[in-house]
Amino acid sequence: MPTFDFDLFVIGGGSGGVRAARMAAQHGARVGLAEAAELGGTCVNVGCIPKKLYSYAAGYAESFEESAGYGWKLPEAPQFDWAYLKTQRAKEISRLNGVYASLLMNSGVTLVTGWAQLVDGHTIEVDGKRHTARHLLVATGGTPYVPEMPGREHIVTSDAMFDLAPFPKRLLVVGGGYIACEFASIFNGLGAKVTQLHRRAHLLTGFDDDVRQFVANEMGKAGIEVRLNVEVASIARGSHGLVVTLARGQQVEADTVLFATGRVPNTQGLGLEAAGVALDERGAIAVDAHYRSSVPSIYAVGDVSTRVQLTPVALAEAMVVVDALFGKGKRALDYEYIPTAVFTHPNIGTCGYTELDARARFGEVAVFSTEFKSLRHTLSGRGERTFMKLVVHKATDRVVGLHMVGADAGEIVQGFAVAMRAGATKALFDSTVGIHPTAAEEFVTMREPMPG
Ligand SMILES: Cc1cc2nc3c(=O)[nH]c(=O)nc-3n(C[C@H](O)[C@H](O)[C@H](O)COP(=O)(O)OP(=O)(O)OC[C@H]3O[C@@H](n4cnc5c(N)ncnc54)[C@H](O)[C@@H]3O)c2cc1C
């Protein structure tokens, strides 16, 4: 039996890597983890957490505005201090980095700081020092993708958005995915003049078509100029800021240009080829249902290998690997009915199938939807509206799609996701008593299906 320094060595201290390392160590395994940057990875440092904090910051602008309708007289117009928000965010993120370090240390994980490379199926090298392990886990995440184009050096990616200096008075967002939409909403709320360009006919590919149209309309009402079917040709620095030239010749000026045009797996400079780890057609590490790569001792979880790039998915995949290697045994993760939220203003919450996908998968479906002004906005004076939709498989009455655009949609949909995973039928929704007065109660009071 060969002897190894560790039972498991993890490359990457982000969502998936930290969870796997910590849980494996709690099972008594000898675990090492290499991280080249701050602990916590994308989610903690440049993703979910700072993004949500900034989304809260943007939400106050709406609240100040709405409060007048409820009798509040503000002594003077509220002022926003971008430098203060950045400092507060940095403090909180650094606290979280520390929490992650303590979690690892308290579980007995050996933390190695530096860039890790695979040498072979059982060996990695960090700063010239080699470590061996019975099992290796690659959890190196992903990175923003920016297409080649003239003037590419002038743009920023989502990684830079949290520390921009100065605050951009005019922000141009290129992209139509959830990250693009969220940053457009956040900076619009914080006071920037935001233009969002997308090369397709609708924002948010992969979401339900009604949701896509509804949210684009709400974002427009909130002040974002959403321009669809446009392609960027080049970017140059002009005398009054950046000049973005579109494929059809028009020009748009901005102080900051954010390209949120997708993400690619972090597979470069890892020694994957040397170790014989195969990639799939997207350039991600190819894994089987148990996250094992083409090299039996090397596993991969999270954004470097998965198709569902979300923190809770990376965590769940990590747990599958740990259970198989050190715990209860082999099991597979169920990717159906994974709920998700988009923190646009208003938020999107969604679980299960879009109407289109449900028709393709189940055949006949019934669709229930409603659109209304929430009670809050009867006095607030804002024109924001809420949208809800249920997609029901006719043959079984099971609710297979649930979609919402409106305040706190993410908070609301999480609970419904449990019911949907349990196979809740429309009849069960109908027999559930609503909570009044809430927006969420509409999900249990929609009675008439849409015609067709
Ligand atoms: C702007 C933005 C907003 C997001 N919002 C959400 C959200 O609201 N909800 C949600 O669920 N998900 C969100 N995500 C996605 C989420 O952040 C990722 O799915 C998640 O972080 C993936 O975890 P991971 O463990 O695969 O990788 P990461 O968390 O990216 O961790 C990878 C780590 O590996 C390290 N690393 C890479 N290569 C090496 C190496 N060779 N040696 C040592 N260390 C290395 C990196 O420094 C990094 O710390 C967001 C992402 C972005 C960009």
Short mmCIF file of C-alpha atoms and ligand atoms in Angstrom, two decimals:
data_model
loop_
_atom_site.label_atom_id
_atom_site.label_comp_id
_atom_site.label_asym_id
_atom_site.label_seq_id
_atom_site.Cartn_x
_atom_site.Cartn_y
_atom_site.Cartn_z
CA MET A 1 0.00 0.00 0.00
CA PRO A 2 1.54 3.35 -0.97
CA THR A 3 1.64 5.96 1.77
CA PHE A 4 0.43 9.49 1.15
CA ASP A 5 0.82 12.79 3.01
CA PHE A 6 -2.97 13.25 2.94
CA ASP A 7 -6.14 11.24 2.36
CA LEU A 8 -7.59 14.16 0.37
CA PHE A 9 -5.96 17.23 -1.12
CA VAL A 10 -8.26 19.98 -2.40
CA ILE A 11 -7.21 22.61 -4.94
CA GLY A 12 -9.29 25.77 -4.42
CA GLY A 13 -10.69 27.26 -1.23
CA GLY A 14 -14.03 28.47 -2.61
CA SER A 15 -17.56 27.21 -1.97
CA GLY A 16 -17.01 23.60 -3.05
CA GLY A 17 -13.40 23.20 -1.91
CA VAL A 18 -13.84 24.50 1.63
CA ARG A 19 -16.98 22.43 2.17
CA ALA A 20 -15.29 19.24 0.94
CA ALA A 21 -12.12 19.82 2.96
CA ARG A 22 -13.96 20.64 6.17
CA MET A 23 -16.45 17.77 5.98
CA ALA A 24 -13.79 15.22 4.98
CA ALA A 25 -11.66 16.30 7.95
CA GLN A 26 -14.69 15.95 10.23
CA HIS A 27 -14.92 12.33 9.04
CA GLY A 28 -11.35 11.86 10.31
CA ALA A 29 -9.56 12.19 6.98
CA ARG A 30 -6.15 13.89 6.76
CA VAL A 31 -6.91 16.84 4.48
CA GLY A 32 -4.84 19.52 2.76
CA LEU A 33 -6.22 22.51 0.83
CA ALA A 34 -4.38 24.94 -1.45
CA GLU A 35 -5.78 28.40 -2.14
CA ALA A 36 -4.00 30.98 -4.28
CA ALA A 37 -6.10 34.00 -3.26
CA GLU A 38 -8.56 34.82 -0.47
CA LEU A 39 -10.50 31.98 1.13
CA GLY A 40 -14.18 31.79 0.20
CA GLY A 41 -13.67 31.94 -3.57
CA THR A 42 -15.93 33.72 -6.02
CA CYS A 43 -19.08 33.68 -3.89
CA VAL A 44 -17.56 35.35 -0.85
CA ASN A 45 -15.11 37.71 -2.55
CA VAL A 46 -16.57 38.79 -5.90
CA GLY A 47 -19.92 37.02 -6.24
CA CYS A 48 -23.06 36.25 -4.23
CA ILE A 49 -22.18 38.02 -0.98
CA PRO A 50 -20.83 41.43 -2.09
CA LYS A 51 -23.42 41.46 -4.89
CA LYS A 52 -26.28 40.95 -2.42
CA LEU A 53 -24.87 43.61 -0.06
CA TYR A 54 -24.78 46.08 -2.95
CA SER A 55 -28.27 45.02 -3.97
CA TYR A 56 -29.47 45.93 -0.48
CA ALA A 57 -27.67 49.27 -0.82
CA ALA A 58 -29.48 49.94 -4.09
CA GLY A 59 -32.81 49.00 -2.51
CA TYR A 60 -32.60 51.90 -0.07
CA ALA A 61 -32.92 54.36 -2.96
CA GLU A 62 -36.33 52.81 -3.69
CA SER A 63 -37.31 52.85 -0.02
CA PHE A 64 -36.41 56.54 0.42
CA GLU A 65 -38.47 57.37 -2.64
CA GLU A 66 -41.44 55.27 -1.53
CA SER A 67 -41.47 56.51 2.04
CA ALA A 68 -43.05 59.85 1.04
CA GLY A 69 -46.24 58.00 0.13
CA TYR A 70 -46.36 56.70 3.68
CA GLY A 71 -45.99 60.13 5.27
CA TRP A 72 -42.24 60.32 5.73
CA LYS A 73 -40.67 63.70 5.13
CA LEU A 74 -36.91 63.43 4.73
CA PRO A 75 -35.07 66.53 5.98
CA GLU A 76 -32.94 66.63 2.83
CA ALA A 77 -32.33 64.51 -0.26
CA PRO A 78 -30.43 61.35 0.80
CA GLN A 79 -26.79 61.27 -0.30
CA PHE A 80 -25.04 58.07 -1.28
CA ASP A 81 -21.41 57.53 -0.19
CA TRP A 82 -19.85 54.94 -2.52
CA ALA A 83 -16.47 54.99 -0.75
CA TYR A 84 -18.18 54.18 2.57
CA LEU A 85 -20.14 51.27 1.07
CA LYS A 86 -16.92 49.85 -0.41
CA THR A 87 -15.16 50.08 2.96
CA GLN A 88 -18.05 48.44 4.79
CA ARG A 89 -18.21 45.63 2.21
CA ALA A 90 -14.44 45.06 2.40
CA LYS A 91 -14.66 44.80 6.20
CA GLU A 92 -17.44 42.22 6.04
CA ILE A 93 -15.69 40.18 3.33
CA SER A 94 -12.46 40.16 5.30
CA ARG A 95 -14.42 38.97 8.36
CA LEU A 96 -15.83 36.13 6.24
CA ASN A 97 -12.33 35.24 4.93
CA GLY A 98 -11.34 34.85 8.57
CA VAL A 99 -14.39 32.71 9.35
CA TYR A 100 -13.45 30.36 6.50
CA ALA A 101 -9.84 30.13 7.77
CA SER A 102 -11.07 29.28 11.29
CA LEU A 103 -13.51 26.69 9.99
CA LEU A 104 -10.70 24.93 8.14
CA MET A 105 -8.20 25.18 10.99
CA ASN A 106 -10.71 24.03 13.62
CA SER A 107 -11.50 20.99 11.48
CA GLY A 108 -7.79 20.14 11.30
CA VAL A 109 -7.34 20.92 7.58
CA THR A 110 -3.78 21.86 6.54
CA LEU A 111 -3.99 25.11 4.60
CA VAL A 112 -1.35 25.69 1.94
CA THR A 113 -1.22 29.18 0.45
CA GLY A 114 -0.25 29.40 -3.21
CA TRP A 115 -1.01 28.24 -6.74
CA ALA A 116 -1.38 24.46 -6.96
CA GLN A 117 -0.56 22.31 -9.97
CA LEU A 118 -1.18 18.63 -10.55
CA VAL A 119 1.95 16.56 -11.11
CA ASP A 120 0.23 13.19 -11.41
CA GLY A 121 -2.86 11.40 -10.11
CA HIS A 122 -1.67 11.57 -6.51
CA THR A 123 0.76 14.52 -6.40
CA ILE A 124 0.34 18.28 -6.45
CA GLU A 125 2.95 21.00 -6.26
CA VAL A 126 2.56 24.40 -4.58
CA ASP A 127 5.47 26.85 -4.79
CA GLY A 128 7.94 24.09 -5.54
CA LYS A 129 6.82 21.88 -2.65
CA ARG A 130 5.17 18.55 -3.46
CA HIS A 131 2.30 16.97 -1.50
CA THR A 132 0.83 13.54 -2.10
CA ALA A 133 -2.74 12.39 -1.46
CA ARG A 134 -4.82 9.28 -1.99
CA HIS A 135 -7.55 11.44 -3.57
CA LEU A 136 -7.34 14.86 -5.21
CA LEU A 137 -10.27 17.26 -5.61
CA VAL A 138 -10.14 20.11 -8.12
CA ALA A 139 -12.49 22.95 -7.10
CA THR A 140 -10.90 25.88 -8.88
CA GLY A 141 -14.13 27.59 -9.99
CA GLY A 142 -14.53 29.80 -13.03
CA THR A 143 -13.55 33.18 -14.37
CA PRO A 144 -15.28 35.85 -16.52
CA TYR A 145 -15.11 35.38 -20.28
CA VAL A 146 -14.65 38.41 -22.53
CA PRO A 147 -14.72 38.03 -26.32
CA GLU A 148 -11.81 39.35 -28.38
CA MET A 149 -12.46 42.81 -29.82
CA PRO A 150 -10.64 46.08 -30.44
CA GLY A 151 -10.44 48.07 -27.20
CA ARG A 152 -11.00 45.06 -24.96
CA GLU A 153 -8.41 46.49 -22.54
CA HIS A 154 -10.81 49.31 -21.59
CA ILE A 155 -13.54 47.10 -20.19
CA VAL A 156 -14.01 45.63 -16.73
CA THR A 157 -15.51 42.32 -15.63
CA SER A 158 -17.70 41.54 -12.63
CA ASP A 159 -14.58 40.97 -10.50
CA ALA A 160 -13.77 44.71 -10.66
CA MET A 161 -17.29 46.06 -10.10
CA PHE A 162 -17.16 46.04 -6.31
CA ASP A 163 -14.19 48.39 -6.07
CA LEU A 164 -14.69 50.76 -8.99
CA ALA A 165 -13.12 54.18 -8.51
CA PRO A 166 -14.66 56.62 -9.03
CA PHE A 167 -18.35 55.66 -9.03
CA PRO A 168 -19.42 55.50 -12.69
CA LYS A 169 -21.99 58.16 -13.54
CA ARG A 170 -22.69 56.31 -16.79
CA LEU A 171 -22.40 52.52 -16.80
CA LEU A 172 -22.71 50.40 -19.90
CA VAL A 173 -23.44 46.74 -19.20
CA VAL A 174 -22.85 44.29 -22.04
CA GLY A 175 -24.59 40.95 -21.59
CA GLY A 176 -28.02 39.56 -20.87
CA GLY A 177 -27.38 36.88 -18.26
CA TYR A 178 -28.21 37.11 -14.58
CA ILE A 179 -24.91 38.71 -13.60
CA ALA A 180 -25.35 41.46 -16.22
CA CYS A 181 -28.95 42.10 -15.14
CA GLU A 182 -28.05 42.21 -11.46
CA PHE A 183 -25.24 44.73 -11.93
CA ALA A 184 -27.49 46.86 -14.16
CA SER A 185 -30.13 46.93 -11.40
CA ILE A 186 -27.63 47.58 -8.61
CA PHE A 187 -25.85 50.50 -10.27
CA ASN A 188 -29.13 51.94 -11.50
CA GLY A 189 -30.37 51.92 -7.90
CA LEU A 190 -27.15 53.47 -6.64
CA GLY A 191 -27.60 56.39 -9.03
CA ALA A 192 -25.69 55.57 -12.22
CA LYS A 193 -27.24 56.10 -15.64
CA VAL A 194 -27.27 52.50 -16.86
CA THR A 195 -27.53 51.20 -20.40
CA GLN A 196 -27.64 47.45 -20.93
CA LEU A 197 -26.83 45.96 -24.32
CA HIS A 198 -27.62 42.40 -25.29
CA ARG A 199 -27.10 40.68 -28.61
CA ARG A 200 -30.23 38.53 -28.34
CA ALA A 201 -33.93 39.46 -28.56
CA HIS A 202 -34.53 38.90 -24.83
CA LEU A 203 -32.58 39.05 -21.58
CA LEU A 204 -31.98 36.01 -19.37
CA THR A 205 -31.74 33.04 -21.72
CA GLY A 206 -32.91 29.89 -19.96
CA PHE A 207 -35.56 31.61 -17.84
CA ASP A 208 -39.28 31.40 -18.54
CA ASP A 209 -40.22 33.63 -21.50
CA ASP A 210 -42.90 35.52 -19.55
CA VAL A 211 -40.41 36.20 -16.77
CA ARG A 212 -37.84 37.43 -19.27
CA GLN A 213 -40.24 39.92 -20.83
CA PHE A 214 -41.74 41.02 -17.54
CA VAL A 215 -38.44 41.71 -15.81
CA ALA A 216 -37.00 43.56 -18.82
CA ASN A 217 -40.05 45.79 -18.74
CA GLU A 218 -39.71 46.42 -15.00
CA MET A 219 -35.99 47.17 -15.35
CA GLY A 220 -36.89 49.67 -18.07
CA LYS A 221 -39.51 51.30 -15.83
CA ALA A 222 -36.89 51.57 -13.08
CA GLY A 223 -34.68 53.64 -15.40
CA ILE A 224 -32.35 51.15 -17.14
CA GLU A 225 -32.12 51.59 -20.89
CA VAL A 226 -32.28 47.99 -22.15
CA ARG A 227 -31.21 47.70 -25.79
CA LEU A 228 -31.69 44.28 -27.40
CA ASN A 229 -30.36 42.75 -30.64
CA VAL A 230 -27.21 44.87 -30.49
CA GLU A 231 -23.63 43.76 -30.81
CA VAL A 232 -20.54 45.68 -29.67
CA ALA A 233 -17.88 46.13 -32.38
CA SER A 234 -15.17 48.12 -30.56
CA ILE A 235 -14.34 50.31 -27.59
CA ALA A 236 -12.05 53.33 -27.53
CA ARG A 237 -11.14 56.05 -25.06
CA GLY A 238 -12.60 59.42 -26.11
CA SER A 239 -12.30 62.88 -24.57
CA HIS A 240 -15.48 62.42 -22.47
CA GLY A 241 -15.12 58.78 -21.48
CA LEU A 242 -15.25 55.44 -23.24
CA VAL A 243 -16.83 55.30 -26.66
CA VAL A 244 -18.49 52.01 -27.51
CA THR A 245 -19.19 51.49 -31.20
CA LEU A 246 -21.97 49.06 -32.06
CA ALA A 247 -21.92 46.69 -35.01
CA ARG A 248 -24.47 48.87 -36.82
CA GLY A 249 -22.30 51.96 -36.36
CA GLN A 250 -24.07 53.80 -33.52
CA GLN A 251 -22.00 54.93 -30.55
CA VAL A 252 -22.67 54.93 -26.82
CA GLU A 253 -20.55 56.83 -24.28
CA ALA A 254 -19.89 55.56 -20.78
CA ASP A 255 -17.53 55.98 -17.84
CA THR A 256 -17.34 52.24 -17.20
CA VAL A 257 -18.07 49.35 -19.55
CA LEU A 258 -18.87 46.05 -17.85
CA PHE A 259 -18.69 42.91 -19.95
CA ALA A 260 -20.77 40.21 -18.27
CA THR A 261 -20.64 37.85 -21.21
CA GLY A 262 -20.29 34.48 -19.55
CA ARG A 263 -17.81 32.55 -17.45
CA VAL A 264 -15.31 29.84 -18.27
CA PRO A 265 -13.96 27.06 -16.03
CA ASN A 266 -10.57 27.66 -14.37
CA THR A 267 -8.57 24.88 -15.99
CA GLN A 268 -5.49 26.77 -17.19
CA GLY A 269 -2.11 26.29 -15.52
CA LEU A 270 -3.34 23.44 -13.37
CA GLY A 271 -1.29 20.67 -14.93
CA LEU A 272 -4.47 18.84 -15.96
CA GLU A 273 -2.91 17.63 -19.18
CA ALA A 274 0.20 16.31 -17.43
CA ALA A 275 -1.99 14.38 -15.02
CA GLY A 276 -4.15 13.06 -17.88
CA VAL A 277 -7.41 14.76 -16.83
CA ALA A 278 -9.81 15.07 -19.77
CA LEU A 279 -11.90 18.17 -20.48
CA ASP A 280 -15.38 18.20 -22.04
CA GLU A 281 -16.52 20.19 -25.09
CA ARG A 282 -16.99 23.33 -22.94
CA GLY A 283 -13.44 23.14 -21.62
CA ALA A 284 -14.71 22.03 -18.20
CA ILE A 285 -13.30 19.00 -16.39
CA ALA A 286 -15.29 15.99 -17.60
CA VAL A 287 -16.70 14.04 -14.66
CA ASP A 288 -19.07 11.12 -14.12
CA ALA A 289 -22.19 11.19 -11.93
CA HIS A 290 -19.91 10.93 -8.89
CA TYR A 291 -17.60 13.79 -9.97
CA ARG A 292 -14.74 11.43 -10.82
CA SER A 293 -12.57 12.65 -13.70
CA SER A 294 -10.85 10.52 -16.34
CA VAL A 295 -8.14 9.90 -13.70
CA PRO A 296 -9.80 7.72 -11.02
CA SER A 297 -8.06 9.42 -8.07
CA ILE A 298 -8.95 12.97 -9.23
CA TYR A 299 -12.41 14.47 -8.63
CA ALA A 300 -13.81 17.87 -9.66
CA VAL A 301 -16.81 19.82 -8.32
CA GLY A 302 -18.33 23.27 -8.71
CA ASP A 303 -17.89 25.74 -11.56
CA VAL A 304 -14.81 23.98 -12.94
CA SER A 305 -16.94 21.01 -13.93
CA THR A 306 -20.66 21.57 -13.37
CA ARG A 307 -23.35 22.88 -15.66
CA VAL A 308 -25.27 24.54 -12.83
CA GLN A 309 -22.96 27.25 -11.59
CA LEU A 310 -24.38 28.13 -8.19
CA THR A 311 -22.85 28.04 -4.74
CA PRO A 312 -25.38 25.62 -3.22
CA VAL A 313 -24.76 23.25 -6.14
CA ALA A 314 -20.97 23.35 -5.55
CA LEU A 315 -21.61 22.61 -1.85
CA ALA A 316 -23.96 19.72 -2.64
CA GLU A 317 -21.51 18.21 -5.14
CA ALA A 318 -18.71 18.48 -2.58
CA MET A 319 -20.86 16.57 -0.08
CA VAL A 320 -21.49 13.80 -2.62
CA VAL A 321 -17.72 13.34 -3.04
CA VAL A 322 -17.04 13.40 0.71
CA ASP A 323 -19.85 10.91 1.42
CA ALA A 324 -18.54 8.56 -1.25
CA LEU A 325 -14.92 8.71 -0.05
CA PHE A 326 -15.26 9.01 3.72
CA GLY A 327 -18.93 8.84 4.69
CA LYS A 328 -22.21 7.08 4.05
CA GLY A 329 -21.28 5.89 0.57
CA LYS A 330 -22.03 6.60 -3.07
CA ARG A 331 -25.10 8.61 -4.07
CA ALA A 332 -26.01 10.91 -6.96
CA LEU A 333 -27.20 14.50 -6.79
CA ASP A 334 -30.65 15.34 -8.15
CA TYR A 335 -30.43 18.43 -10.37
CA GLU A 336 -34.19 18.66 -10.97
CA TYR A 337 -36.08 21.42 -9.15
CA ILE A 338 -33.05 23.44 -8.09
CA PRO A 339 -34.49 26.82 -7.12
CA THR A 340 -32.64 30.00 -7.97
CA ALA A 341 -33.00 33.75 -7.62
CA VAL A 342 -31.83 36.74 -9.62
CA PHE A 343 -31.35 39.87 -7.56
CA THR A 344 -32.58 42.31 -10.14
CA HIS A 345 -34.95 45.01 -8.90
CA PRO A 346 -37.55 43.54 -8.66
CA ASN A 347 -36.11 40.08 -7.87
CA ILE A 348 -36.74 36.89 -9.82
CA GLY A 349 -37.35 33.58 -8.05
CA THR A 350 -37.77 30.38 -10.00
CA CYS A 351 -37.95 26.62 -9.51
CA GLY A 352 -38.43 23.78 -11.96
CA TYR A 353 -39.31 23.97 -15.65
CA THR A 354 -40.01 26.95 -17.86
CA GLU A 355 -43.31 26.67 -19.74
CA LEU A 356 -41.43 25.84 -22.94
CA ASP A 357 -39.25 23.15 -21.32
CA ALA A 358 -42.25 21.68 -19.48
CA ARG A 359 -44.16 21.31 -22.77
CA ALA A 360 -41.14 19.59 -24.32
CA ARG A 361 -40.62 17.30 -21.33
CA PHE A 362 -44.18 16.50 -20.22
CA GLY A 363 -46.43 17.26 -23.19
CA GLU A 364 -49.67 18.84 -22.05
CA VAL A 365 -49.36 21.48 -19.34
CA ALA A 366 -51.75 23.97 -17.76
CA VAL A 367 -50.44 27.46 -17.08
CA PHE A 368 -51.67 29.76 -14.33
CA SER A 369 -50.37 33.30 -14.10
CA THR A 370 -51.18 36.58 -12.46
CA GLU A 371 -49.81 40.11 -12.54
CA PHE A 372 -50.65 42.80 -10.03
CA LYS A 373 -49.57 45.89 -8.11
CA SER A 374 -48.52 44.76 -4.64
CA LEU A 375 -50.21 46.31 -1.62
CA ARG A 376 -46.98 48.13 -0.74
CA HIS A 377 -47.15 50.12 -3.95
CA THR A 378 -50.74 51.27 -3.53
CA LEU A 379 -49.37 54.05 -1.27
CA SER A 380 -45.69 54.11 -2.29
CA GLY A 381 -46.52 55.65 -5.64
CA ARG A 382 -44.18 53.29 -7.50
CA GLY A 383 -45.50 51.62 -10.60
CA GLU A 384 -43.66 48.35 -9.97
CA ARG A 385 -45.73 45.22 -10.62
CA THR A 386 -45.44 41.60 -9.51
CA PHE A 387 -45.70 38.54 -11.75
CA MET A 388 -46.34 34.92 -10.77
CA LYS A 389 -46.69 31.79 -12.84
CA LEU A 390 -47.31 28.12 -12.24
CA VAL A 391 -46.77 25.40 -14.83
CA VAL A 392 -48.72 22.21 -14.10
CA HIS A 393 -48.30 18.80 -15.74
CA LYS A 394 -51.87 18.02 -16.80
CA ALA A 395 -51.66 14.23 -16.56
CA THR A 396 -50.41 14.16 -12.95
CA ASP A 397 -51.48 17.63 -11.71
CA ARG A 398 -47.90 18.09 -10.44
CA VAL A 399 -46.58 21.65 -10.27
CA VAL A 400 -43.45 21.44 -12.43
CA GLY A 401 -42.63 25.13 -12.82
CA LEU A 402 -42.97 28.06 -10.45
CA HIS A 403 -41.80 31.54 -11.40
CA MET A 404 -42.01 34.94 -9.79
CA VAL A 405 -40.86 38.48 -10.46
CA GLY A 406 -41.39 40.70 -7.46
CA ALA A 407 -40.11 41.78 -4.06
CA ASP A 408 -38.38 38.99 -2.11
CA ALA A 409 -39.03 36.43 -4.87
CA GLY A 410 -35.94 34.46 -3.82
CA GLU A 411 -37.11 34.24 -0.21
CA ILE A 412 -40.58 33.15 -1.32
CA VAL A 413 -39.58 30.52 -3.86
CA GLN A 414 -37.19 28.65 -1.51
CA GLY A 415 -40.12 27.23 0.50
CA PHE A 416 -42.13 26.31 -2.58
CA ALA A 417 -39.08 24.40 -3.89
CA VAL A 418 -39.44 21.94 -1.00
CA ALA A 419 -43.07 21.33 -1.92
CA MET A 420 -42.18 20.90 -5.58
CA ARG A 421 -39.44 18.39 -4.83
CA ALA A 422 -41.97 16.49 -2.76
CA GLY A 423 -44.18 16.32 -5.87
CA ALA A 424 -46.85 18.82 -4.77
CA THR A 425 -49.88 18.91 -7.05
CA LYS A 426 -51.91 21.94 -8.07
CA ALA A 427 -54.76 20.54 -5.94
CA LEU A 428 -52.41 20.63 -2.94
CA PHE A 429 -51.47 24.23 -3.71
CA ASP A 430 -55.20 25.07 -3.96
CA SER A 431 -55.99 23.42 -0.62
CA THR A 432 -53.20 25.31 1.15
CA VAL A 433 -54.45 28.31 3.09
CA GLY A 434 -52.77 31.55 2.06
CA ILE A 435 -51.05 34.07 4.32
CA HIS A 436 -52.90 37.34 4.05
CA PRO A 437 -52.01 39.97 3.03
CA THR A 438 -48.87 38.84 1.18
CA ALA A 439 -47.87 38.57 -2.45
CA ALA A 440 -46.94 34.90 -1.89
CA GLU A 441 -50.56 33.93 -1.19
CA GLU A 442 -51.26 34.37 -4.90
CA PHE A 443 -49.38 31.12 -5.52
CA VAL A 444 -52.16 29.23 -3.70
CA THR A 445 -55.09 31.23 -5.06
CA MET A 446 -54.62 31.06 -8.84
CA ARG A 447 -57.71 29.16 -10.02
CA GLU A 448 -58.21 29.76 -13.75
CA PRO A 449 -55.66 28.39 -16.22
CA MET A 450 -54.58 30.58 -19.10
CA PRO A 451 -56.45 29.76 -22.31
CA GLY A 452 -54.65 27.53 -24.81
C1 LIG B 1 -20.98 38.23 -9.84
C2 LIG B 1 -21.39 36.84 -9.40
C3 LIG B 1 -22.55 36.69 -8.67
C4 LIG B 1 -22.93 35.42 -8.26
N1 LIG B 1 -24.07 35.30 -7.53
C5 LIG B 1 -24.48 34.09 -7.11
C6 LIG B 1 -25.65 33.96 -6.32
O1 LIG B 1 -26.33 34.94 -6.00
N2 LIG B 1 -26.00 32.71 -5.90
C7 LIG B 1 -25.26 31.61 -6.23
O2 LIG B 1 -25.62 30.51 -5.81
N3 LIG B 1 -24.16 31.70 -7.00
C8 LIG B 1 -23.74 32.92 -7.44
N4 LIG B 1 -22.61 33.02 -8.18
C9 LIG B 1 -21.89 31.78 -8.59
C10 LIG B 1 -21.02 31.27 -7.45
O3 LIG B 1 -20.17 32.28 -6.98
C11 LIG B 1 -20.20 30.07 -7.93
O4 LIG B 1 -21.07 29.12 -8.50
C12 LIG B 1 -19.41 29.41 -6.81
O5 LIG B 1 -18.56 30.33 -6.17
C13 LIG B 1 -18.61 28.23 -7.35
O6 LIG B 1 -17.86 27.65 -6.32
P1 LIG B 1 -16.53 26.82 -6.66
O7 LIG B 1 -16.13 26.18 -5.39
O8 LIG B 1 -16.74 25.99 -7.85
O9 LIG B 1 -15.46 27.90 -7.10
P2 LIG B 1 -14.97 29.32 -6.46
O10 LIG B 1 -15.89 29.70 -5.37
O11 LIG B 1 -14.82 30.20 -7.60
O12 LIG B 1 -13.60 28.93 -5.82
C14 LIG B 1 -12.49 28.57 -6.58
C15 LIG B 1 -11.24 28.93 -5.78
O13 LIG B 1 -10.12 28.25 -6.34
C16 LIG B 1 -8.99 29.10 -6.28
N5 LIG B 1 -8.03 28.60 -7.27
C17 LIG B 1 -8.20 28.52 -8.62
N6 LIG B 1 -7.13 27.92 -9.17
C18 LIG B 1 -6.27 27.62 -8.15
C19 LIG B 1 -5.01 26.97 -8.08
N7 LIG B 1 -4.42 26.48 -9.18
N8 LIG B 1 -4.42 26.84 -6.88
C20 LIG B 1 -5.02 27.30 -5.74
N9 LIG B 1 -6.20 27.90 -5.75
C21 LIG B 1 -6.83 28.05 -6.94
C22 LIG B 1 -9.57 30.46 -6.59
O14 LIG B 1 -8.71 31.51 -6.12
C23 LIG B 1 -10.91 30.41 -5.84
O15 LIG B 1 -10.76 30.90 -4.52
C24 LIG B 1 -22.16 34.28 -8.60
C25 LIG B 1 -20.99 34.43 -9.36
C26 LIG B 1 -20.61 35.70 -9.76
C27 LIG B 1 -19.35 35.85 -10.57
#
